[in-house]
Short mmCIF file of C-alpha atoms and ligand atoms in Angstrom, two decimals:
data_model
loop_
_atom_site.label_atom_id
_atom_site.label_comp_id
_atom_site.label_asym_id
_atom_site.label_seq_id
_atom_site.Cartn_x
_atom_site.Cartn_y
_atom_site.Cartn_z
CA UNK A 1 0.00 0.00 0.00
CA UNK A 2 2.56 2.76 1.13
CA UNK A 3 4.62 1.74 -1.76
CA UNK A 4 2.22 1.60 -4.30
CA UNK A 5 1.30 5.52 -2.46
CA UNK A 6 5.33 6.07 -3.01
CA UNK A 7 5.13 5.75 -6.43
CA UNK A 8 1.92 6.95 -7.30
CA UNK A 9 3.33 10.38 -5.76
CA UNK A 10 6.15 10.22 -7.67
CA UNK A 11 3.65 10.52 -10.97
CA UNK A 12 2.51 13.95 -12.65
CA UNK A 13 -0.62 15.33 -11.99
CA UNK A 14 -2.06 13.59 -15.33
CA UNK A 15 -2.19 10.17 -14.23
CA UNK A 16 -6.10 10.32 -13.83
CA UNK A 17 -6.39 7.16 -15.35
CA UNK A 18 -6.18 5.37 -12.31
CA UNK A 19 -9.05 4.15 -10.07
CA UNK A 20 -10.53 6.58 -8.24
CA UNK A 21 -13.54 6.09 -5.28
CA UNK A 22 -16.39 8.09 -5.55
CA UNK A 23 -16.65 10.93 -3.33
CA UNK A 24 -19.34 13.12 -3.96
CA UNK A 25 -22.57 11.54 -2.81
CA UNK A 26 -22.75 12.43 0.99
CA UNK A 27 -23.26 8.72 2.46
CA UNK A 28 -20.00 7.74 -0.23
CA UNK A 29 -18.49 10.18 1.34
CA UNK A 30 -18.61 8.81 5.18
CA UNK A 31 -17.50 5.60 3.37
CA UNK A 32 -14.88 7.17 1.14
CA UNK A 33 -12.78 7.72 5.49
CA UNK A 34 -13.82 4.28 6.15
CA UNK A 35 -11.76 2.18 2.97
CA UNK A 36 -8.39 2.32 1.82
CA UNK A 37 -7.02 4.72 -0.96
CA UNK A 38 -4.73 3.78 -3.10
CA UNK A 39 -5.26 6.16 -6.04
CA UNK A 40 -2.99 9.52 -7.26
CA UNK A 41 -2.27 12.05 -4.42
CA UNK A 42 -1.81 15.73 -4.61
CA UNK A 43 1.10 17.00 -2.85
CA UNK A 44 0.86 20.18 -1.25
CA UNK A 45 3.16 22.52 0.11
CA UNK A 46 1.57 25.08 2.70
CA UNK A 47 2.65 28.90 2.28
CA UNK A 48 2.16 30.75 5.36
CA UNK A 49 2.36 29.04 8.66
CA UNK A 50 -0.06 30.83 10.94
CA UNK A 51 -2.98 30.32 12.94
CA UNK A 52 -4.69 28.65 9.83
CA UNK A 53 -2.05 27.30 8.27
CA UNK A 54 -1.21 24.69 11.57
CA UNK A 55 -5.11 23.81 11.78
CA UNK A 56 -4.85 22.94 7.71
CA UNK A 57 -1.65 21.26 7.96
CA UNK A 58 -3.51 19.23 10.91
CA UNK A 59 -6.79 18.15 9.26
CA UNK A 60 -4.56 17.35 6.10
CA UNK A 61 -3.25 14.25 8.33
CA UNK A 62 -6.10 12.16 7.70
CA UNK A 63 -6.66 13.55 3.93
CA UNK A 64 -6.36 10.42 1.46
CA UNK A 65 -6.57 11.84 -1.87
CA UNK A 66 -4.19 14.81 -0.53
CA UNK A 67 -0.88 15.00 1.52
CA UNK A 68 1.45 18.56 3.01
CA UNK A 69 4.63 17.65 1.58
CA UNK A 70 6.15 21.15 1.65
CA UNK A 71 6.31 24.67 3.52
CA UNK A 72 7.23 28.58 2.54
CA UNK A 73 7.99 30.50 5.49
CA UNK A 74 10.24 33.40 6.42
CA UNK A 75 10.59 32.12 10.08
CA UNK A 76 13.18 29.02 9.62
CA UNK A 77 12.16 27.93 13.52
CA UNK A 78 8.64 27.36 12.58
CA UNK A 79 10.16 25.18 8.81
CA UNK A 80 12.00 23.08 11.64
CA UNK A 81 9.06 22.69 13.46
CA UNK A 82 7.14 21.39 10.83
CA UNK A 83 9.58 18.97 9.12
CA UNK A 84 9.60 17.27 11.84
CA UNK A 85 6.50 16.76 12.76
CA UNK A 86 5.57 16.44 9.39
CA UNK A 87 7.82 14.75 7.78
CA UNK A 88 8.97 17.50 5.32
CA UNK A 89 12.46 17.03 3.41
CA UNK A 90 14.54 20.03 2.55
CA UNK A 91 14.28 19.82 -0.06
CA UNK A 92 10.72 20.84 -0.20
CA UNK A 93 11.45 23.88 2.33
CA UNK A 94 11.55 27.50 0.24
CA UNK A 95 11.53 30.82 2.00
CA UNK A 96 9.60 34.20 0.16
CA UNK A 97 12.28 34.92 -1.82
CA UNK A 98 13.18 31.51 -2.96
CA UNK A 99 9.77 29.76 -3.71
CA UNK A 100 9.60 30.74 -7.41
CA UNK A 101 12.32 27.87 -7.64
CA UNK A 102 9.56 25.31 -6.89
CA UNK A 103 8.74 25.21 -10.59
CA UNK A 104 12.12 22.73 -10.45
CA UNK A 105 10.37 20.63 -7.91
CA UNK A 106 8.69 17.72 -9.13
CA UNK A 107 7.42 16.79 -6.16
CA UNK A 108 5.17 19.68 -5.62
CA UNK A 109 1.80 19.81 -7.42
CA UNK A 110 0.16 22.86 -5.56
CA UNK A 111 0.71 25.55 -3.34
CA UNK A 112 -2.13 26.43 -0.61
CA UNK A 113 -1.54 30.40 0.10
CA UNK A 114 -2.82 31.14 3.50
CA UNK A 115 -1.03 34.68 4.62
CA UNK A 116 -2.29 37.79 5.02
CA UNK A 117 -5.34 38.71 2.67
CA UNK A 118 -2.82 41.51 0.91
CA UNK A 119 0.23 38.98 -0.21
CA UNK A 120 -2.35 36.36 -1.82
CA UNK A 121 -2.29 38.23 -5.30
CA UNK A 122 1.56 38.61 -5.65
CA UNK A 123 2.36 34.47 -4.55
CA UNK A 124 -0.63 33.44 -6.75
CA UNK A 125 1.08 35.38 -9.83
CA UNK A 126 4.39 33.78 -8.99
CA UNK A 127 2.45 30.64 -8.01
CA UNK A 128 1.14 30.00 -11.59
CA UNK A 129 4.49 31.22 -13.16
CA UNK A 130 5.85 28.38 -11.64
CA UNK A 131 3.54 26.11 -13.12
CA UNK A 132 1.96 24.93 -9.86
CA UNK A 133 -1.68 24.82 -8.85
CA UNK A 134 -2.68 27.45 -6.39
CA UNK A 135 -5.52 27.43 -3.59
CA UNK A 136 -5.68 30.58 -2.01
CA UNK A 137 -7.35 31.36 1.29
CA UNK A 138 -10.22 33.82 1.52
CA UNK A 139 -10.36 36.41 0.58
CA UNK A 140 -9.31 36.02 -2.54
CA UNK A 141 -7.30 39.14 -3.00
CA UNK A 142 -7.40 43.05 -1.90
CA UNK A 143 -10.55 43.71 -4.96
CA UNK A 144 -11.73 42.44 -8.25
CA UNK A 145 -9.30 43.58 -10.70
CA UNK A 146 -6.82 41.83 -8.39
CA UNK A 147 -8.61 38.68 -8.55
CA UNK A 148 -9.00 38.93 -11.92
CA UNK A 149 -5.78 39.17 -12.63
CA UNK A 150 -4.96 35.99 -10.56
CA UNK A 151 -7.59 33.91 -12.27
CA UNK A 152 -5.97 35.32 -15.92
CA UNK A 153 -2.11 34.31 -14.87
CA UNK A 154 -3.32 30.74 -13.66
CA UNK A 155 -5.28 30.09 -16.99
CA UNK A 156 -2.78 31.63 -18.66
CA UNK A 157 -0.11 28.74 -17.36
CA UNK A 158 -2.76 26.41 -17.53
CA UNK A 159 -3.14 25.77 -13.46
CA UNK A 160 -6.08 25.35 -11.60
CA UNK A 161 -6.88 28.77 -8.92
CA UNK A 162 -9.37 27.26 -6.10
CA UNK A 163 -10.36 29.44 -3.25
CA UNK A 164 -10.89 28.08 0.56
CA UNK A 165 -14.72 27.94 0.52
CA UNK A 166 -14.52 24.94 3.38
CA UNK A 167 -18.09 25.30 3.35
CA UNK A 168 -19.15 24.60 -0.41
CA UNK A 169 -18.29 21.17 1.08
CA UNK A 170 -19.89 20.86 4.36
CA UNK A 171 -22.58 18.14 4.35
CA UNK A 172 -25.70 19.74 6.20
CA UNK A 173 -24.82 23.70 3.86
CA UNK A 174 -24.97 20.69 0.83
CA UNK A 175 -28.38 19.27 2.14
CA UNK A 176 -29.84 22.71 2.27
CA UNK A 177 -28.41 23.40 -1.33
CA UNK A 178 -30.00 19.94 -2.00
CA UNK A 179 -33.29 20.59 -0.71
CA UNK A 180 -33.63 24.01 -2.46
CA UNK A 181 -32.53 22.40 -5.81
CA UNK A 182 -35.83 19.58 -5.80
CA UNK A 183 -37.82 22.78 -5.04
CA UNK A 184 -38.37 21.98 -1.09
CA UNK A 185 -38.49 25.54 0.11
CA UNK A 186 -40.42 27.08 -3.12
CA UNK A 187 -39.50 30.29 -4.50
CA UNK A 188 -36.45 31.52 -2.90
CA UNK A 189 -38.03 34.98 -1.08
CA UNK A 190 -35.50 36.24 1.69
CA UNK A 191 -32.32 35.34 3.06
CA UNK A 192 -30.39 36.71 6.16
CA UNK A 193 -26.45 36.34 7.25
CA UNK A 194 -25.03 37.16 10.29
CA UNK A 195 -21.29 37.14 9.99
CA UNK A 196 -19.10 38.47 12.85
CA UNK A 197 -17.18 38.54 16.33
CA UNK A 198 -15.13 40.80 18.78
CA UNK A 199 -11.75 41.11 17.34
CA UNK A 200 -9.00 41.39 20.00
CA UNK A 201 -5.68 42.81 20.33
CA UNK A 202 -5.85 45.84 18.02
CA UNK A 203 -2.05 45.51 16.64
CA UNK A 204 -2.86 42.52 14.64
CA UNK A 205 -2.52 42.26 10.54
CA UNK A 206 -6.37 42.23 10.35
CA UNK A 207 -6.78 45.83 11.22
CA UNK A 208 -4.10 46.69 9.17
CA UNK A 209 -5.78 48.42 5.87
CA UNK A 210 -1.81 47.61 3.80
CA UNK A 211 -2.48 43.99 5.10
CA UNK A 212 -6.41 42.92 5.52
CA UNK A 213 -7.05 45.45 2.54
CA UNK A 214 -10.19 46.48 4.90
CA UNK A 215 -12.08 45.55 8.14
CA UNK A 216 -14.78 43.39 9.40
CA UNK A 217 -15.82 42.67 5.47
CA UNK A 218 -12.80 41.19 3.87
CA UNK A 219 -12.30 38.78 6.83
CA UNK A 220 -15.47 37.60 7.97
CA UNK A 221 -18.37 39.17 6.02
CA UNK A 222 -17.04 37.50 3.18
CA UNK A 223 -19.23 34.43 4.49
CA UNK A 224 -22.51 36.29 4.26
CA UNK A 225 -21.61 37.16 1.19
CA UNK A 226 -20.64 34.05 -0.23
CA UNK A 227 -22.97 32.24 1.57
CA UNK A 228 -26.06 34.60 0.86
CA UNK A 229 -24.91 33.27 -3.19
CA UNK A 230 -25.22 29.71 -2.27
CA UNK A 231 -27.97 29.77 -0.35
CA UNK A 232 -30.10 31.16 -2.68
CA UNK A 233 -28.71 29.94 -5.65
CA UNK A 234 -28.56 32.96 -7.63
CA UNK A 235 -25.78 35.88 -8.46
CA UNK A 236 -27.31 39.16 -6.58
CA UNK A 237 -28.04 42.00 -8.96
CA UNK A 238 -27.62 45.51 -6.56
CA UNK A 239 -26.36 46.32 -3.61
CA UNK A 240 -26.71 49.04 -0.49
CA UNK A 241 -24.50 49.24 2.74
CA UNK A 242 -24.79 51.43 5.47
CA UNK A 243 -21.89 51.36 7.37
CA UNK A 244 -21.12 52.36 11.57
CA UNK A 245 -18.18 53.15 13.43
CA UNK A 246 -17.78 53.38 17.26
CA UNK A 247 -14.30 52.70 17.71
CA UNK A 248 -12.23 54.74 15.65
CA UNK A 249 -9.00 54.42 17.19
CA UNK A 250 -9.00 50.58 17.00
CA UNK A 251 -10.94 50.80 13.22
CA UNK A 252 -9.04 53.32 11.75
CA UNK A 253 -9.67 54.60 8.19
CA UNK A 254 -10.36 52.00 5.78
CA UNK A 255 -10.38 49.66 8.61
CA UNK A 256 -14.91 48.81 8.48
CA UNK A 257 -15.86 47.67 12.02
CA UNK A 258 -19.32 47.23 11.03
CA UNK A 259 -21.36 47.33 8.31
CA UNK A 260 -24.97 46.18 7.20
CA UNK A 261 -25.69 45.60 3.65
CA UNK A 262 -28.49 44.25 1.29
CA UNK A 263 -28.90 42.62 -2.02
CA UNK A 264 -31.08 41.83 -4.42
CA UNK A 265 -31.13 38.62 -6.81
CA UNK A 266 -32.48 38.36 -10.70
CA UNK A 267 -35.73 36.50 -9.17
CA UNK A 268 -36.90 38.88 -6.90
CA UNK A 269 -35.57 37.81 -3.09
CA UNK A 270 -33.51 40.06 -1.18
CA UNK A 271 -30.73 39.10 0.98
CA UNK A 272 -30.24 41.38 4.61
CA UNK A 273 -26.83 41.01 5.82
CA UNK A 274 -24.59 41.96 8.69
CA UNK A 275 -20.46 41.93 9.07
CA UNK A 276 -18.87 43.31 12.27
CA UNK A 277 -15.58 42.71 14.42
CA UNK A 278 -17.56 44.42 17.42
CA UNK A 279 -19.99 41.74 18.41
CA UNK A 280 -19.99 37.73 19.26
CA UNK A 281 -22.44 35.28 18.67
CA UNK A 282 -23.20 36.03 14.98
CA UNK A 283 -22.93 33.09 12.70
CA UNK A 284 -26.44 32.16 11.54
CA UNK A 285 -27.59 31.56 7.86
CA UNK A 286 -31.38 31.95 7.48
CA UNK A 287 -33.42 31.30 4.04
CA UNK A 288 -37.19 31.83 3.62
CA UNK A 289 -39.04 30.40 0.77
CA UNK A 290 -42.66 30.27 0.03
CA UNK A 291 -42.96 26.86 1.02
CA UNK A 292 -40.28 26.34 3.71
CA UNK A 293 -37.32 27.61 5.37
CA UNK A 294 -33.81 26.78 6.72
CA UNK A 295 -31.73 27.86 8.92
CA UNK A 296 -27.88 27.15 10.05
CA UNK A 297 -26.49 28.06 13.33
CA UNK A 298 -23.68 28.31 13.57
CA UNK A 299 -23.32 28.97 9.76
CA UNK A 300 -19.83 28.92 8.73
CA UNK A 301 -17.67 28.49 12.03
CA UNK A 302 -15.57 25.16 11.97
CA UNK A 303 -18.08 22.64 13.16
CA UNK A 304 -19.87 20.68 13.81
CA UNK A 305 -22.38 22.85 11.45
CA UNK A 306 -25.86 23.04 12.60
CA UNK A 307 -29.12 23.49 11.51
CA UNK A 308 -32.64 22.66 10.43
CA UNK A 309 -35.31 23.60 8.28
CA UNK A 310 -39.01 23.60 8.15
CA UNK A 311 -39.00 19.39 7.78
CA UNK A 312 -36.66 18.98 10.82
CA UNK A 313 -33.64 19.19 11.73
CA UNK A 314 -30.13 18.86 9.81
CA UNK A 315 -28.22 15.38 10.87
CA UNK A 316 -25.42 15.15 8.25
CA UNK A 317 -22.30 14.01 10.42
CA UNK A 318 -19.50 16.45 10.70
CA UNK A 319 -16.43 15.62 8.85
CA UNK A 320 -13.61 18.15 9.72
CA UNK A 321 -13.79 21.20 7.00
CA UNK A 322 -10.25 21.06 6.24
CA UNK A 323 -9.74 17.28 5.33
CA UNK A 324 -12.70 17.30 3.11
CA UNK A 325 -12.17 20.49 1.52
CA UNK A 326 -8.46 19.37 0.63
CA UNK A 327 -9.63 16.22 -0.80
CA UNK A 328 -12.09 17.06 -2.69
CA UNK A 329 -9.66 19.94 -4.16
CA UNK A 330 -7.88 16.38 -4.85
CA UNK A 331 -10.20 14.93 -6.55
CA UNK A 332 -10.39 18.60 -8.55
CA UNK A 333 -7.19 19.37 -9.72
CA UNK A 334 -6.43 15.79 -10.19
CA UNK A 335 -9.23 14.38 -12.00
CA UNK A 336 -10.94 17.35 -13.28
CA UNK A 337 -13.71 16.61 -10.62
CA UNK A 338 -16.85 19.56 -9.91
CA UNK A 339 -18.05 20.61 -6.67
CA UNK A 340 -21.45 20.95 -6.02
CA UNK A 341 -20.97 24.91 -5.80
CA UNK A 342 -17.81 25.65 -7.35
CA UNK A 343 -14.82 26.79 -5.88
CA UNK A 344 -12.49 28.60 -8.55
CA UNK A 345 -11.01 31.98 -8.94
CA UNK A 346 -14.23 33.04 -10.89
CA UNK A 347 -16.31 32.12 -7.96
CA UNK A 348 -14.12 34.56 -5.57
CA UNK A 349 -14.05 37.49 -8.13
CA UNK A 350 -17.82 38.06 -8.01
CA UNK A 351 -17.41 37.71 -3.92
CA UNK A 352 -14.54 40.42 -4.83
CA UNK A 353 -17.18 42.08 -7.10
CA UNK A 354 -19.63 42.25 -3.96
CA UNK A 355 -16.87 43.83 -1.74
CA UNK A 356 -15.64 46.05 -4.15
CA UNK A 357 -19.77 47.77 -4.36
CA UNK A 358 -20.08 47.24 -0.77
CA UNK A 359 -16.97 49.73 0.41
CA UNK A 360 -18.27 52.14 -2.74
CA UNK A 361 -21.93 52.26 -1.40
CA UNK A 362 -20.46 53.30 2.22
CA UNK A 363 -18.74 56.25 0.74
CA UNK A 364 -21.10 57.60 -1.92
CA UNK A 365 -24.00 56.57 -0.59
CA UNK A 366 -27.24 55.13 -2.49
CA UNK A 367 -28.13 51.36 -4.53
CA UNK A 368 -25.24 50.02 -6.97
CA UNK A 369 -25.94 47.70 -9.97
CA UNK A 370 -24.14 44.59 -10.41
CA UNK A 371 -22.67 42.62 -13.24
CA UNK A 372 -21.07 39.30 -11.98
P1 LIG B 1 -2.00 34.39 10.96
O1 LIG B 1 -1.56 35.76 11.32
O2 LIG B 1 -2.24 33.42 12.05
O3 LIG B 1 -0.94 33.73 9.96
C1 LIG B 1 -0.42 34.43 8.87
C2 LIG B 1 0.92 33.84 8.51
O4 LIG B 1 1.47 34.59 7.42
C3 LIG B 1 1.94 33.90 9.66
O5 LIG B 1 2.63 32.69 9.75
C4 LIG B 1 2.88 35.02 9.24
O6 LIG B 1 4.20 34.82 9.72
C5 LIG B 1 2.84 34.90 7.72
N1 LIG B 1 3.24 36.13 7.05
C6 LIG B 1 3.98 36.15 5.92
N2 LIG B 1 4.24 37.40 5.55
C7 LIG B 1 3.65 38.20 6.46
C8 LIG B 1 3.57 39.61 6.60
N3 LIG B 1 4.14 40.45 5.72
N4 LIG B 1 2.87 40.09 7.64
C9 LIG B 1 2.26 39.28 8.51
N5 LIG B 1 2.31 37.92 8.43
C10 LIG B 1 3.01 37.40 7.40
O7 LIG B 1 -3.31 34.56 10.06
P2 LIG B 1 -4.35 33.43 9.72
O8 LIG B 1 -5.48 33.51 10.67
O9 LIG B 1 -3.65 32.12 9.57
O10 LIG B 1 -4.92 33.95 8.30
C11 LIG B 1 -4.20 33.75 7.10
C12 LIG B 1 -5.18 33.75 5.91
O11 LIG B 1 -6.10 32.68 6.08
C13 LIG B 1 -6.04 35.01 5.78
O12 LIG B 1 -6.22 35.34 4.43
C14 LIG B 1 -7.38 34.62 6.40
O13 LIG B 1 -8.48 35.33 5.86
C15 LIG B 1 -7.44 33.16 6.03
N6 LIG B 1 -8.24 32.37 6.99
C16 LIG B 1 -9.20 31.55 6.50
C17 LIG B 1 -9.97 30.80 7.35
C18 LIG B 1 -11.00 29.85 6.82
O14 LIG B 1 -11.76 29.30 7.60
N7 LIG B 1 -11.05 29.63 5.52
C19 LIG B 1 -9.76 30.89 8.73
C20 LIG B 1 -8.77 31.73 9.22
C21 LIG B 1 -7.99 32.46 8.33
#
């Protein structure tokens, strides 16, 4: 088994002709933790060794279809750290100025960027001009054009750009998306998303405008966004935000703290949203239909995700967000599989689109139109 794993590794990234175990149906995908694997596996190297970065690297542990077989850091301590308790060779170790040499490595297929919102456009650009895949945490980049040009430089070198939407692949978010789709709520009417917390010590990178590229929004009401689009099922059409400050010394300039916005979709429901770093206990998805509801508390936090709707209540088991988002990015960038709601660089553009109107409609004021 490990051997046949060995070699299988040692393969490019277009050896899809091999068996492969389905993994998409929700009770295949229980089973899928329960058998052995013995198919292709993408080998990832982790850039950015933070707070996320360790709980990724964790879940990755009991990945099948995926394995961390590299690191880019500018703190050698923390590479030491992790080869060993990884595993990592050195040869698989790069620092920020050194990584663009990966494109030599042939035992690297992707690189999952998980630093500071404002560095994700520059190591996706040198990302794809190394010929690797890139996954990119959220958000996406600083704003749209940014994005954009991300998505353009990975087509461009013919890479695949996937975003860290862990929840486009959480079970009970699927079974509402499920239940929508066979028409179980109706017509989709109204949907609400409450997206924040109380941020803490105030000299962090996320209240840095050159870093976070904004506040409350690009961090965490990114989910309501996101989330009001897959919930309902449709691209929104306008936008208004109101925006409120009562700490301007710890949400300086640039820096949102809170900010309400609403949008409207091409069949007529309306989606009421709020994003703040000044208040816990908000992570709750609701969506109203004519014939039902559903609602997800908490929403998008790291699990288990709960929930029910108007037939009961949600009992897909929790598989931990990180294992199953890298393998089914696997099972992506491998064999060419399709999530349920995708999770590309086009998908995080029109979330950058969103943004992008939202900040605009807290300076000038009034209802923008939108063209995703
Ligand atoms: P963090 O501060 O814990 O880690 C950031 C890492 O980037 C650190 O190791 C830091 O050393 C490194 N870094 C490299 N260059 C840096 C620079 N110039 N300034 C500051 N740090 C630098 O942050 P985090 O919570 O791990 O967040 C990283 C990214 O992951 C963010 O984009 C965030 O939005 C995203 N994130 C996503 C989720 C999710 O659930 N999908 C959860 C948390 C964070």
């Amino acid at each position: 088994m490990n051997s046949r794993r060995d070699f299988l590794q040692k393969l490019t990234t277009s050896a899809v002709a091999l068996p492969f175990l389905p993994l998409y149906a929700s009770s295949e995908q229980f089973n899928f933790y329960d058998q052995l694997y013995d198919g292709p596996v993408l080998r990832v190297a982790i850039m950015g060794l933070g707070s996320y970065g360790t709980r990724v690297a964790e879940a990755m542990q009991t990945c099948k279809r995926a394995k961390l077989v590299g690191v880019i850091s500018g703190t050698p301590a923390k590479i030491k750290d992790w080869q060993s308790k990884y595993d990592i060779p050195k040869k698989n170790c790069y620092n920020y100025e050194n990584y663009d040499s990966v494109k030599d490595n042939a035992d690297i297929d992707a690189i999952y960027v998980i630093t500071p919102n404002a560095l994700h456009h520059q190591a996706v650009l040198r990302i794809a001009a190394a010929g690797k895949h890139a996954i990119c945490e959220k958000p996406m980049a600083l704003n749209a054009q940014q994005g954009q040009e991300m998505v353009d430089a990975c087509n461009k070198a013919n890479v695949k750009l996937l975003v860290g939407y862990r929840m486009h692949f959480e079970p009970n978010t699927l079974e509402i998306i499920r239940m929508r789709n066979e028409g179980d709520f109706g017509k989709i009417l109204f949907f609400e998303g409450l997206s924040g917390f109380k941020i803490g010590d105030p000299n962090q990178w996320r209240l840095n405008k050159e870093l976070a590229g904004g506040g409350s929004l690009m961090d965490i009401g990114v989910y309501s966004i996101n989330g009001a689009r897959y919930m309902v099922g449709e691209d929104p059409i306008w936008v208004t935000a109101q925006e409120t400050k009562t700490d301007p010394i710890k949400f300086k300039e640039g820096v949102d703290e809170t900010i309400l916005f609403q949008m409207g979709f091409p069949t007529g429901a309306v989606a009421s949203c709020l994003s703040t770093y000044s208040m816990n206990h908000l992570d709750r998805f609701f969506l109203n239909g004519d014939k039902g509801f559903a609602e997800l508390q908490p929403s998008t936090g790291y699990g288990p995700i709960k929930g029910r709707t108007h037939k009961g209540e949600l009992t897909k088991p929790h598989v931990t967000h990180q294992t199953l988002q890298m393998d089914k990015m696997a099972g992506i960038i491998l064999a060419g599989e399709q999530a349920v709601v995708p999770v590309d660089g086009v998908e995080a553009v029109k979330d950058l689109k969103i943004i992008d109107a939202i900040y605009e409609v807290c300076k000038v004021g009034g209802k923008k139109e939108l063209d995703l």
